[in-house]
mmCIF file with all atom_site columns, C-alpha atoms in Angstrom:
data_model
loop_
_atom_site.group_PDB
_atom_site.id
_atom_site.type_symbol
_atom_site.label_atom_id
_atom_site.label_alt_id
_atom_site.label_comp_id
_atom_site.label_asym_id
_atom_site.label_entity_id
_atom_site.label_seq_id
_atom_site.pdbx_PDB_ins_code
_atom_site.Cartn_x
_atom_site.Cartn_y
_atom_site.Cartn_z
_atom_site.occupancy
_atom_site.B_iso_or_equiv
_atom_site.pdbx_formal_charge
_atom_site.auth_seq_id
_atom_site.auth_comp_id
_atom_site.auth_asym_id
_atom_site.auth_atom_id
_atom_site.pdbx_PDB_model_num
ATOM 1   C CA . UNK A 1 1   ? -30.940 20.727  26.821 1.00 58.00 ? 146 UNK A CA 1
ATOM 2   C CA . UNK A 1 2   ? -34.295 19.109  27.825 1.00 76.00 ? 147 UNK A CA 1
ATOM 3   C CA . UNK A 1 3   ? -34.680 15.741  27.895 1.00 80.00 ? 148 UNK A CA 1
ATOM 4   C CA . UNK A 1 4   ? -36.991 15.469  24.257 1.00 84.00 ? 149 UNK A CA 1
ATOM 5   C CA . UNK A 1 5   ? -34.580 17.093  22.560 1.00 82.00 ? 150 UNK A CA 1
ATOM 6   C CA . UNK A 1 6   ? -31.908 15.171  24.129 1.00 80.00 ? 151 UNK A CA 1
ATOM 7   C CA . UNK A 1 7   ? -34.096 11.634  23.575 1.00 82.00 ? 152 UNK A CA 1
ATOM 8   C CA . UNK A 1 8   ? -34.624 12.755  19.597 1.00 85.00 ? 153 UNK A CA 1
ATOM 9   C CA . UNK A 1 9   ? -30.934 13.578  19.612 1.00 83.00 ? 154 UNK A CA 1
ATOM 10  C CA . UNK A 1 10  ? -29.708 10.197  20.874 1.00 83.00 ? 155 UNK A CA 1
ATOM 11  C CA . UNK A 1 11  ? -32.437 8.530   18.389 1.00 87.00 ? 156 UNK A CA 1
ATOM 12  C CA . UNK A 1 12  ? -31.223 10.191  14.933 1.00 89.00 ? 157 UNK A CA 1
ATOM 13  C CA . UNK A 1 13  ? -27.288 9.253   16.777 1.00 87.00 ? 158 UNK A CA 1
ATOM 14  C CA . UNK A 1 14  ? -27.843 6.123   16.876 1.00 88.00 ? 159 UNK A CA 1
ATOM 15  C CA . UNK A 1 15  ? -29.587 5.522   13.794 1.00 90.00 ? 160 UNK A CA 1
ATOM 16  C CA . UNK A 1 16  ? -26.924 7.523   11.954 1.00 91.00 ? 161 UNK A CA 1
ATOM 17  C CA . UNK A 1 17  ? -24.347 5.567   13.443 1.00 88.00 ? 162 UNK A CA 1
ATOM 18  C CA . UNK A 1 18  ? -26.056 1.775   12.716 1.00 89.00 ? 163 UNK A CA 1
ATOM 19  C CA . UNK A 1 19  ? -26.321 3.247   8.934  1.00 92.00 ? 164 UNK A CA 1
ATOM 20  C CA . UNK A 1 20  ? -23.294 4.412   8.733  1.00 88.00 ? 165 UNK A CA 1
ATOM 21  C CA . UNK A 1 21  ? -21.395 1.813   9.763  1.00 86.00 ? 166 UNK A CA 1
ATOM 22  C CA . UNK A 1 22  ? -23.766 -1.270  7.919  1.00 88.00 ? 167 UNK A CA 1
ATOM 23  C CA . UNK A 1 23  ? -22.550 0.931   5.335  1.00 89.00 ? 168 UNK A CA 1
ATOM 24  C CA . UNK A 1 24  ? -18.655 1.110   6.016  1.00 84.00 ? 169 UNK A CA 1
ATOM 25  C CA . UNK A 1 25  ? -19.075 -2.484  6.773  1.00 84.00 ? 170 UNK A CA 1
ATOM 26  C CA . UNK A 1 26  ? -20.873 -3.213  3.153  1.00 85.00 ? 171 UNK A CA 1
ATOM 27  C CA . UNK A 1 27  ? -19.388 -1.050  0.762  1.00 83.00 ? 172 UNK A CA 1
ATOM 28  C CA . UNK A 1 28  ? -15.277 -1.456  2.567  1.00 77.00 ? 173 UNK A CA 1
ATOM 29  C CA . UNK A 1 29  ? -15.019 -3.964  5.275  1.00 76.00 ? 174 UNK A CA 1
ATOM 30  C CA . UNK A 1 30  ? -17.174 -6.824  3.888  1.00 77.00 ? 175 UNK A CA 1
ATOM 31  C CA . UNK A 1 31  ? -14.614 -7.441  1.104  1.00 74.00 ? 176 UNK A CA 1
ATOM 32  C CA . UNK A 1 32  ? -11.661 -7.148  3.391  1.00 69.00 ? 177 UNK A CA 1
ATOM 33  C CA . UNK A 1 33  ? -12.428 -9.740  6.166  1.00 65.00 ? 178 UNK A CA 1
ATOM 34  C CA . UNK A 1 34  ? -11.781 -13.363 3.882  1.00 60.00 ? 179 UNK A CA 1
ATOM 35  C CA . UNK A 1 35  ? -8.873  -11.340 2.193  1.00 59.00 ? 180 UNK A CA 1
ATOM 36  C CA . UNK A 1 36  ? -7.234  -10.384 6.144  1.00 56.00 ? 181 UNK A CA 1
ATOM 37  C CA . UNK A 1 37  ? -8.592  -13.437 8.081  1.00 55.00 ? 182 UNK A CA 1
ATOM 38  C CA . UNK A 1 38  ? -9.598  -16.237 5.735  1.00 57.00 ? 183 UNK A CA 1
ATOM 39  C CA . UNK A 1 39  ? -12.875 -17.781 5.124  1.00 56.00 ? 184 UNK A CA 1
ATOM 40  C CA . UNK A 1 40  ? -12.678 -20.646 7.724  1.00 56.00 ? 185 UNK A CA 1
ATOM 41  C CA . UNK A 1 41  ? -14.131 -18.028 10.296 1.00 64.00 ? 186 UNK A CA 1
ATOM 42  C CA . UNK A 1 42  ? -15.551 -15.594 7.361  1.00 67.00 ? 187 UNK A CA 1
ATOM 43  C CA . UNK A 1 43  ? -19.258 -15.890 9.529  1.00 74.00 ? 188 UNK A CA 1
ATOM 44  C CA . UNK A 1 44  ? -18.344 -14.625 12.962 1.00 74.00 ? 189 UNK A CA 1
ATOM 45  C CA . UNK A 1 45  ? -15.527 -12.760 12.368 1.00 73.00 ? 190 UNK A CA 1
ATOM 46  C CA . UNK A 1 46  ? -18.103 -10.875 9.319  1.00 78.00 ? 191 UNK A CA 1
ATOM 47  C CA . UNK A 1 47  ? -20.385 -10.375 12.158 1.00 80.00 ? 192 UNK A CA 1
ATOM 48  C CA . UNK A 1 48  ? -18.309 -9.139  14.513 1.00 78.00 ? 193 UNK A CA 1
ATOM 49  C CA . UNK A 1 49  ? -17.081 -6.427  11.841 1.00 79.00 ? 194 UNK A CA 1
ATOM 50  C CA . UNK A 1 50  ? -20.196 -5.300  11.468 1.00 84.00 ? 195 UNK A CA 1
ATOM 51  C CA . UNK A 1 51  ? -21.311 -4.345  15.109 1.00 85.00 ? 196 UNK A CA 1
ATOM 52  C CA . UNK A 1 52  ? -18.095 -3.090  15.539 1.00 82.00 ? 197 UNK A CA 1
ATOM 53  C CA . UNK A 1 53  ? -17.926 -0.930  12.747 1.00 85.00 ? 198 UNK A CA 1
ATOM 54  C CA . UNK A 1 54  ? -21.691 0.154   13.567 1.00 88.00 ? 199 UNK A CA 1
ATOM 55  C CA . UNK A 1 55  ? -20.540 0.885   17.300 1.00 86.00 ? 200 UNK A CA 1
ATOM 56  C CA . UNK A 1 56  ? -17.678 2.916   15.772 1.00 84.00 ? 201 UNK A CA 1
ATOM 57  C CA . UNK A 1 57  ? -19.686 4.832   13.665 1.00 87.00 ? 202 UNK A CA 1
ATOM 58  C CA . UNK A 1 58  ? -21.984 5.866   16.585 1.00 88.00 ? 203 UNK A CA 1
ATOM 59  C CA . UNK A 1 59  ? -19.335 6.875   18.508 1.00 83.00 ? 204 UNK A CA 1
ATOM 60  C CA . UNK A 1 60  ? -18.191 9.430   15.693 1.00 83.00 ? 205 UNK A CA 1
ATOM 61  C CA . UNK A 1 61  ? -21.186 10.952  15.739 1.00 86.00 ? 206 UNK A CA 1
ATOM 62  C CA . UNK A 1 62  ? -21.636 11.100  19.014 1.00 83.00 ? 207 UNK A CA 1
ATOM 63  C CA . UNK A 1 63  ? -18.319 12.776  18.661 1.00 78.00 ? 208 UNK A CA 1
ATOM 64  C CA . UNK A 1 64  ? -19.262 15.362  16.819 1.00 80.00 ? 209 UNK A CA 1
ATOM 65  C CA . UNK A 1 65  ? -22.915 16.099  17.943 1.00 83.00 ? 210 UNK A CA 1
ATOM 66  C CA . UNK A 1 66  ? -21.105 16.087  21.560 1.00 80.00 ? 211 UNK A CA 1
ATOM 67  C CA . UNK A 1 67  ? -23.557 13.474  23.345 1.00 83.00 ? 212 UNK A CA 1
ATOM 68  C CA . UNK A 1 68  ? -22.227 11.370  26.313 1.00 84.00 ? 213 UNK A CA 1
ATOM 69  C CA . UNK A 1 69  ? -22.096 7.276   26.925 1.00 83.00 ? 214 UNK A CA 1
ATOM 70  C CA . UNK A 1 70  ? -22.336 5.783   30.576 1.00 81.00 ? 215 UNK A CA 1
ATOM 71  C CA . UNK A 1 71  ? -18.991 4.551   31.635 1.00 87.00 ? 216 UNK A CA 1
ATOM 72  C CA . UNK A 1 72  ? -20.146 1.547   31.895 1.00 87.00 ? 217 UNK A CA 1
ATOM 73  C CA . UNK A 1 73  ? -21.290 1.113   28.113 1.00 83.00 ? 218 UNK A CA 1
ATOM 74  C CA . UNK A 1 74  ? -17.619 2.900   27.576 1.00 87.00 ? 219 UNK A CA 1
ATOM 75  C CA . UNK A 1 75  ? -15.881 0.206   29.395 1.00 89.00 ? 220 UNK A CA 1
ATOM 76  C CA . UNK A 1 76  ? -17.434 -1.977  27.652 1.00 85.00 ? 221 UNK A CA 1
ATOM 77  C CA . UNK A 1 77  ? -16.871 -0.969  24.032 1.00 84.00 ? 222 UNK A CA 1
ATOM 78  C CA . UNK A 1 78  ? -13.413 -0.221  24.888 1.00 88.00 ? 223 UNK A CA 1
ATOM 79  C CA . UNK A 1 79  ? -13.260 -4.317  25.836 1.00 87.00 ? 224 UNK A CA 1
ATOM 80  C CA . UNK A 1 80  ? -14.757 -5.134  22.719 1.00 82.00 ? 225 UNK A CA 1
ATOM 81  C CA . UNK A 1 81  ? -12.461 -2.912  20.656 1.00 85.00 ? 226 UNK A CA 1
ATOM 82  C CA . UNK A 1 82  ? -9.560  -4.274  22.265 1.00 87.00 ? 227 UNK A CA 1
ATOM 83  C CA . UNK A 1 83  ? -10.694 -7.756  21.667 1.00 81.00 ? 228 UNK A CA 1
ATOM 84  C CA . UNK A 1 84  ? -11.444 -6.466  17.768 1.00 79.00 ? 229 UNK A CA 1
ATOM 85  C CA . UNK A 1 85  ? -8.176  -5.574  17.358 1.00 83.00 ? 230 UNK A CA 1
ATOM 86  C CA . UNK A 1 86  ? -6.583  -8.497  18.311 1.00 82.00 ? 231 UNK A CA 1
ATOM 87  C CA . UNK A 1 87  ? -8.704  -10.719 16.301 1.00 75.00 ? 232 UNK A CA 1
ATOM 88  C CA . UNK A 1 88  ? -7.692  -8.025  13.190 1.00 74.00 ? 233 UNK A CA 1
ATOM 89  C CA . UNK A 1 89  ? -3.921  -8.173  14.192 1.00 78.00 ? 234 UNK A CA 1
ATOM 90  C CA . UNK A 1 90  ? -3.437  -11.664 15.241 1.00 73.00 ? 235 UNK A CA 1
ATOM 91  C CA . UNK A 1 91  ? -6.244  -13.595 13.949 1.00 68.00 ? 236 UNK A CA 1
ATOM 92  C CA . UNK A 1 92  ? -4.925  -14.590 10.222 1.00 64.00 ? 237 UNK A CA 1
ATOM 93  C CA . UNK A 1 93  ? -5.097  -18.320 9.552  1.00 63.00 ? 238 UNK A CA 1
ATOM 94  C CA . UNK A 1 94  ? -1.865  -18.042 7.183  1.00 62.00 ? 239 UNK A CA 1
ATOM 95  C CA . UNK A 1 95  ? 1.434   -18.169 8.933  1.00 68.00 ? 240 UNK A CA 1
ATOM 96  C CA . UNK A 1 96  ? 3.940   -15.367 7.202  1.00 68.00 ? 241 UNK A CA 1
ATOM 97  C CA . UNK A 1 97  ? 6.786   -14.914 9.426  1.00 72.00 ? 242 UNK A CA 1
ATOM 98  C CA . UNK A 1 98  ? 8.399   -12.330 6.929  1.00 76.00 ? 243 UNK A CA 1
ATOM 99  C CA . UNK A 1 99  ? 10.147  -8.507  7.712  1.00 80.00 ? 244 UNK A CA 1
ATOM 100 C CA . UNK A 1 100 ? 9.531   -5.382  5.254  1.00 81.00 ? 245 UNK A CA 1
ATOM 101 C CA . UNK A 1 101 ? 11.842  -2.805  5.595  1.00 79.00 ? 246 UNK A CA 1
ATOM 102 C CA . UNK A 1 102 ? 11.631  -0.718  2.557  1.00 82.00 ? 247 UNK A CA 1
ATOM 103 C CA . UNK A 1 103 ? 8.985   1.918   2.964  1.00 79.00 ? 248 UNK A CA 1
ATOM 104 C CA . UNK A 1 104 ? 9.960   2.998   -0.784 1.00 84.00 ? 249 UNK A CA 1
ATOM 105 C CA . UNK A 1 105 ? 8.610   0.343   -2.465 1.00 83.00 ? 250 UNK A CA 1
ATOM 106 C CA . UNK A 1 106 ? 6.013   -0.089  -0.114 1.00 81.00 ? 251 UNK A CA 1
ATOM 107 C CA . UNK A 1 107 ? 4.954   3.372   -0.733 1.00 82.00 ? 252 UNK A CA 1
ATOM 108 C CA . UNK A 1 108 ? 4.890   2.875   -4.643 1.00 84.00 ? 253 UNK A CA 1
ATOM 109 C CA . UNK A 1 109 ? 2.809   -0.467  -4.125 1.00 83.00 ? 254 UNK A CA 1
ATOM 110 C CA . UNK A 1 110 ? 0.009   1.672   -2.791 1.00 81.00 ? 255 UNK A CA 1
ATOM 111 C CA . UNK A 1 111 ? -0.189  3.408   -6.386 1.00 83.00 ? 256 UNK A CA 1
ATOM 112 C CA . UNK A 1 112 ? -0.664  0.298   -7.722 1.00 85.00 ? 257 UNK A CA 1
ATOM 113 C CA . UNK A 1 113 ? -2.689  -1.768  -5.773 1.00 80.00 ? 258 UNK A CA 1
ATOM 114 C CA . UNK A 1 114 ? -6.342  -1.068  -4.843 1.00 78.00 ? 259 UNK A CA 1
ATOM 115 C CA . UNK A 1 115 ? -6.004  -3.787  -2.034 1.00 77.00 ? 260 UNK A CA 1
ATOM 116 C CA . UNK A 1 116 ? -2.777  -2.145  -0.441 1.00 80.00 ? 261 UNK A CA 1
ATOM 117 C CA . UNK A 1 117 ? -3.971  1.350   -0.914 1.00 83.00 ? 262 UNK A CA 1
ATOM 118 C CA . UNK A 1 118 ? -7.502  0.096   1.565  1.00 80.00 ? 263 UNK A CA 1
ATOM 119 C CA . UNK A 1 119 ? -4.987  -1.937  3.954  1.00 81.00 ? 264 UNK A CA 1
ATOM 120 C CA . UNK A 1 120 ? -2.649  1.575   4.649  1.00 87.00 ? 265 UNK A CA 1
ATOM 121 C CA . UNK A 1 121 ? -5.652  3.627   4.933  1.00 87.00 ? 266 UNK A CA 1
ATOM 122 C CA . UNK A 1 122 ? -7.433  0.807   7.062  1.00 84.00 ? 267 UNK A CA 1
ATOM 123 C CA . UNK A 1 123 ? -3.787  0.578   9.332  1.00 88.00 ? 268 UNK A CA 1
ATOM 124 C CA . UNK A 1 124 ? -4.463  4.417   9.440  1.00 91.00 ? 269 UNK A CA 1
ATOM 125 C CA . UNK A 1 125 ? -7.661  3.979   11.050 1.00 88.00 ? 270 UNK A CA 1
ATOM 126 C CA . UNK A 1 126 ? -7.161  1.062   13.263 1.00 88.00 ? 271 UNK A CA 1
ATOM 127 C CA . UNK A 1 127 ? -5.565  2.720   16.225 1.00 91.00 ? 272 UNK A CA 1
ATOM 128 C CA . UNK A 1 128 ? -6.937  6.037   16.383 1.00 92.00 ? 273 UNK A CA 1
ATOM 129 C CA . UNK A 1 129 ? -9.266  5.444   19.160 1.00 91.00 ? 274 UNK A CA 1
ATOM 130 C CA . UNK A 1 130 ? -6.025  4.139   21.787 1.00 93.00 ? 275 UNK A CA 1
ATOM 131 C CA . UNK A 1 131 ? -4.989  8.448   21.168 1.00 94.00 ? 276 UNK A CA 1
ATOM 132 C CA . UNK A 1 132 ? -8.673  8.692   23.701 1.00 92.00 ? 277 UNK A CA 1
ATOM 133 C CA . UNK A 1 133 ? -6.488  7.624   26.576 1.00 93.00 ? 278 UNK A CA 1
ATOM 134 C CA . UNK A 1 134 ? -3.816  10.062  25.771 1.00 95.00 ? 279 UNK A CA 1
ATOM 135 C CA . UNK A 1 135 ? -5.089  12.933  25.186 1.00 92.00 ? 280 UNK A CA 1
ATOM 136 C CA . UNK A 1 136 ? -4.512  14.711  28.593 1.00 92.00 ? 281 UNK A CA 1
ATOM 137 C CA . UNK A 1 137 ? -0.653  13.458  28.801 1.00 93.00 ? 282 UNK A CA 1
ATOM 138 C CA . UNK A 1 138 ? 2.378   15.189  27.447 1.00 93.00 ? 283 UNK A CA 1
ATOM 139 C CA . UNK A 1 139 ? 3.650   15.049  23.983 1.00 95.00 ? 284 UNK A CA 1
ATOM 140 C CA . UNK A 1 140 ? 6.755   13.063  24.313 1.00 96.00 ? 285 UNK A CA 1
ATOM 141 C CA . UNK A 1 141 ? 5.307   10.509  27.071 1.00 96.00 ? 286 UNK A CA 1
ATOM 142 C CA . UNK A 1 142 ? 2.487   9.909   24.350 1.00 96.00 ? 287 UNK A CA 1
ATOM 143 C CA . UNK A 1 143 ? 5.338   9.765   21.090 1.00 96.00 ? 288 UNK A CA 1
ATOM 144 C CA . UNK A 1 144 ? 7.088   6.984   22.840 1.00 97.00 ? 289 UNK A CA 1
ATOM 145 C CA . UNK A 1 145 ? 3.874   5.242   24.190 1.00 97.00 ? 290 UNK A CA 1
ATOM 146 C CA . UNK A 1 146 ? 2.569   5.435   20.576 1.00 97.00 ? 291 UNK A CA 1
ATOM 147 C CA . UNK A 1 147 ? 6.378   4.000   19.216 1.00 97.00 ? 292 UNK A CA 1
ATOM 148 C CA . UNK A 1 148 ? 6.127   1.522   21.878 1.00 97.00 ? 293 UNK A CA 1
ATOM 149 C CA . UNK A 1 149 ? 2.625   0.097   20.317 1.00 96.00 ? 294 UNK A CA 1
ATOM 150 C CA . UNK A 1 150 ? 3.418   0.661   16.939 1.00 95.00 ? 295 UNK A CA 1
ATOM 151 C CA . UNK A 1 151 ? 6.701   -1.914  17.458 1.00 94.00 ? 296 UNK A CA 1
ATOM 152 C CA . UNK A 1 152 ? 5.316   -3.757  19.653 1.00 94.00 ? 297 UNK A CA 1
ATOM 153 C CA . UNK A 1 153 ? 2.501   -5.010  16.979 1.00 92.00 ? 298 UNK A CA 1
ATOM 154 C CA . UNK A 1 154 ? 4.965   -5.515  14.518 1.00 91.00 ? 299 UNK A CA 1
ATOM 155 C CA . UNK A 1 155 ? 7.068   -7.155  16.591 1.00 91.00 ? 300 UNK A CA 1
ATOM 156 C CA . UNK A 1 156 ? 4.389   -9.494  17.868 1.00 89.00 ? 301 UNK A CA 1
ATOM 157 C CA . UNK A 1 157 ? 2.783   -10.428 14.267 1.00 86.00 ? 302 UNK A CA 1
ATOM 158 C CA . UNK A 1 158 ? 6.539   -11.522 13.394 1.00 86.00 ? 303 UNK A CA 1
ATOM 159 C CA . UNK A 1 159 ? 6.723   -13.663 16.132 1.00 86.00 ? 304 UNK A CA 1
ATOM 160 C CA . UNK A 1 160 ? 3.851   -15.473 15.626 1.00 84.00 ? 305 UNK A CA 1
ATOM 161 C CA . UNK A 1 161 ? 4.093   -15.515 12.372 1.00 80.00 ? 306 UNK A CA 1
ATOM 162 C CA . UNK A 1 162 ? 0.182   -13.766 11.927 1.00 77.00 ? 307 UNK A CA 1
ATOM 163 C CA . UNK A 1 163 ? 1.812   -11.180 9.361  1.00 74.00 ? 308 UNK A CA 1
ATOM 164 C CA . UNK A 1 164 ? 4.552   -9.377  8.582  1.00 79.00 ? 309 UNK A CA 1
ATOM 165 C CA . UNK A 1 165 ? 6.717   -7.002  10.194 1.00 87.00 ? 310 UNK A CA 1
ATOM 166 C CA . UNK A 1 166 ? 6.520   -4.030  7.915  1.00 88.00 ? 311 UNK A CA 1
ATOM 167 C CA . UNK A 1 167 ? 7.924   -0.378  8.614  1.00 91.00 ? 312 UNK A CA 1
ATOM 168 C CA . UNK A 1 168 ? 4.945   0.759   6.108  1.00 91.00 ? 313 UNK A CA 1
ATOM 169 C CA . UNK A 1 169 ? 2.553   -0.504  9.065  1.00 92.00 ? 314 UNK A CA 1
ATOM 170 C CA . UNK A 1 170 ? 4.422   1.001   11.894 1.00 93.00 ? 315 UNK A CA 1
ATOM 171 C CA . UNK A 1 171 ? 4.185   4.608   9.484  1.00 94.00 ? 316 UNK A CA 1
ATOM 172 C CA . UNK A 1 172 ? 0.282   4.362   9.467  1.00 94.00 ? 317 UNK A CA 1
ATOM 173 C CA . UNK A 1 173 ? -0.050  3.175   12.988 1.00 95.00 ? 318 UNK A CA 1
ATOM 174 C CA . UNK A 1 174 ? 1.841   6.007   14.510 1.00 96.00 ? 319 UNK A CA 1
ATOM 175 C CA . UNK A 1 175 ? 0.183   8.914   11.789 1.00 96.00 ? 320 UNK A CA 1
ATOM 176 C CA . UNK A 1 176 ? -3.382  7.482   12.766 1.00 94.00 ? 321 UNK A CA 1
ATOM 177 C CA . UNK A 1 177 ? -2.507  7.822   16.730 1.00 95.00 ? 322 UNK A CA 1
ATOM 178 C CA . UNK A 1 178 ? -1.233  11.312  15.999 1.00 96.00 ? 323 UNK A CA 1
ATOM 179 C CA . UNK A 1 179 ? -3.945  12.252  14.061 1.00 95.00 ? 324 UNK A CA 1
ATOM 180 C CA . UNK A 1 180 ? -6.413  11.086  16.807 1.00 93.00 ? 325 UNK A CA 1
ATOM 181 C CA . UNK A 1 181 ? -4.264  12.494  19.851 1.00 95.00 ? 326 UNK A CA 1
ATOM 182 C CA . UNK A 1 182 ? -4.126  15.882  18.084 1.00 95.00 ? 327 UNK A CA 1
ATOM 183 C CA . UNK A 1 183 ? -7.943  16.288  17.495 1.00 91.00 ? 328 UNK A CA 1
ATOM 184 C CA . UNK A 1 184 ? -9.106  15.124  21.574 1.00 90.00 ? 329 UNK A CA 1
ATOM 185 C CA . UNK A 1 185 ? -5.948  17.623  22.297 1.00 91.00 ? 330 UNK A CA 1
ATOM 186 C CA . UNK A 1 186 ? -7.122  20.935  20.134 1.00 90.00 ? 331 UNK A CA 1
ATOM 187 C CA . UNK A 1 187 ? -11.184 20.026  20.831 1.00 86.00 ? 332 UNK A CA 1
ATOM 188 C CA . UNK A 1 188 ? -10.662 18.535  24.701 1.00 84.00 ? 333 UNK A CA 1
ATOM 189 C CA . UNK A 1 189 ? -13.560 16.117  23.367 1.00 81.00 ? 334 UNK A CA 1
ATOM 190 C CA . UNK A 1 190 ? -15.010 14.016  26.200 1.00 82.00 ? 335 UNK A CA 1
ATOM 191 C CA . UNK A 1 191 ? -17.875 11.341  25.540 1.00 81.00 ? 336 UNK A CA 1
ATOM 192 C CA . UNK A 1 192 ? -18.072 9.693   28.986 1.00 85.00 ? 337 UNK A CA 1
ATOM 193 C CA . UNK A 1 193 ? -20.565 11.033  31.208 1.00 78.00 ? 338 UNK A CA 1
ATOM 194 C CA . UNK A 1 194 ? -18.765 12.169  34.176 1.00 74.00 ? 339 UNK A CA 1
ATOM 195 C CA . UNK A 1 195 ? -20.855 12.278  37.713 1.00 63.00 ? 340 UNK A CA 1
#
């Protein structure tokens, strides 16, 4: 590919991306940050959504047009994801210490509530990118690693007391790891240059 064609595909990338994700943030994410975090932080912790879900989006779509990041910007988006997700997970200002074990009924309060129907498909989501790391290990090494997180979130939002511990969670955790790990394993998708 020469390098104008490579330039105009990076531009219309990245503007994709920024759109995309200033509209995931407006139309989904806006809503959900006082409702997940509370509104004493609702300013940085809206702007911090919003790159992130912009960076996300660009990702995606360099995904699928199958451009390439420097590690270095790779390394650091991974950092910032990271830090994303524990400011999602663990950042709540209300203190539930509280254990869910019925998937039933926490299946049937999806068909009833908009809020928890966005909140499964959002714990869906969350993790899919952590399947990247995975994808050239074996199956069962990466089922246990992705058990391993799965409880280990749980278990850590019970302890202190940033959510509940809820099987529902540990369900959409491990389907949206799956997911992930068996697209990068069937496509062998790579977006880090590599010298």
């Amino acid at each position: 590919m020469n390098k104008t064609v490579y330039v105009i595909k990076l531009i219309i990338s990245i503007v994709i991306g920024v759109v995309g994700g200033y509209l995931l943030y407006n139309l989904v994410l806006m809503d959900m940050v006082p409702t997940i975090l509370g509104d004493t932080i609702y300013v940085l912790s809206s702007i911090l959504t919003m790159i992130l879900s912009m960076v996300a989006c660009t990702f995606i779509v360099y995904l699928i047009t199958g451009l390439k990041v420097h590690p270095i910007v790779f390394k650091v988006v991974v950092a910032l994801y990271f830090l994303f997700l524990l400011f999602v997970l663990y950042g709540r200002n209300s203190f539930i210490r509280e254990m869910k074990f019925n998937l039933i009924t926490s299946l049937q309060e999806l068909t009833t509530d908009s809020e928890s129907l966005l909140q499964f498909i959002l714990n869906i989501i969350v993790l899919m990118p952590i399947a990247y790391f995975f994808k050239n290990k074996g199956v069962i090494f990466t089922e246990l690693i992705f058990l391993a997180i799965s409880f280990g979130i749980e278990i850590m939002q019970y302890v202190t007391a940033r959510g509940f511990f809820d099987t529902l969670d540990i369900l959409c955790y491990m389907i949206g790891m799956n997911l992930a790990y068996l697209f990068f394993k069937l496509t062998k998708v790579d977006i880090v240059k590599r010298k």
